Amino acid sequence: MKSLNSGLRFAVVAAAVMMLAACSSTSDDTGASTSAAPATTSEPTSSIVPGSAEDFEQNVGNRVYFDLNQSTLTDEARATLQKQAAWLKTYPSVALTVEGNCDERGTREYNLALGARRANAAKSYLVGLGVEASRLTTISYGKERPIDPASNEEAWAKNRNATSVISGGASS
């Protein structure tokens, strides 16, 4: 029975990974510059386990974006964090790590400090919405973990973010 359970778990995880890979798209580099961050979806997906990391990422949104050299939350970022807070209240055993990220411009030290301010801004907003601070940790990766490795405005806008990653308590 234990072997069947772990086999089923593996199959579910493998299926989820394949679904996510199938949903990925390639970037159309037309040279157009945009300062707007990509939109997040809020439509529920029926094949995703409620309370799972996939549920959080796909149905709530796990990333908020910042303007250049800023750690101030935009209206769009606050809206995403409000959805995150509501989801976290529904799943009180889940813990998050908020990862602060920057684009490649600036020194390593500056970007680590800016990433920390971004992660702390997101955490503080979640705490203000009623999420227990003990469920939230922060870390800054500065410019070390870009979403998009390109060197253009579109890539830089994507890389200026705070990403909420489930660090414990989620459903499998």
Steps between C-alpha positions, in 0.01 A plus 500: 500500500784736588664432162172567321456829688852621413452387140176694478668804653781478246248474215311808622820703534624385158165592343509844662854563372400394148194727509711795608757426230226478238369840607834675453546727203794647319572869505431694182789746497371772272719764656198677648559644843244468775508614858185313596550176687332181379148440626415216736202272455229453758287237322490174695641195326302184575788250482706676766481380860351772725754621755797388289791709373354468149164629627674800655709581192231445237185623673632773729829622355834461673686804367469877533698750295678824584609813316869569438696553824177484703367285781163677516205273423297592192120475495532179296747357753265581788212328317708184454612507864137537610421179308801333662384605847149364437647170376733478801204554734322210327807278549633598846768227511684639195821700546661723236846627419488835322796529263611850400651533152649774283603555141866475401574871524676622813763345722454166669487666842246763393275237342517270803387791720227602254380140472478484881292821506267356235455171687438687826247733332299199381528327838395814691196543276396136554543541877289817483228293332495257792751231401707395802859623468623163630374339176710731282875517446694717258818464299666716238661358191579841351580449133616139545178322390354677196173375352611627160875509430468749211636854532204714395215696658254209479739261678595759760130564580445126557807470720399783738273293724418336828407134459301317768608136521323245716753377754280267701155365576357481147290213370667257263 
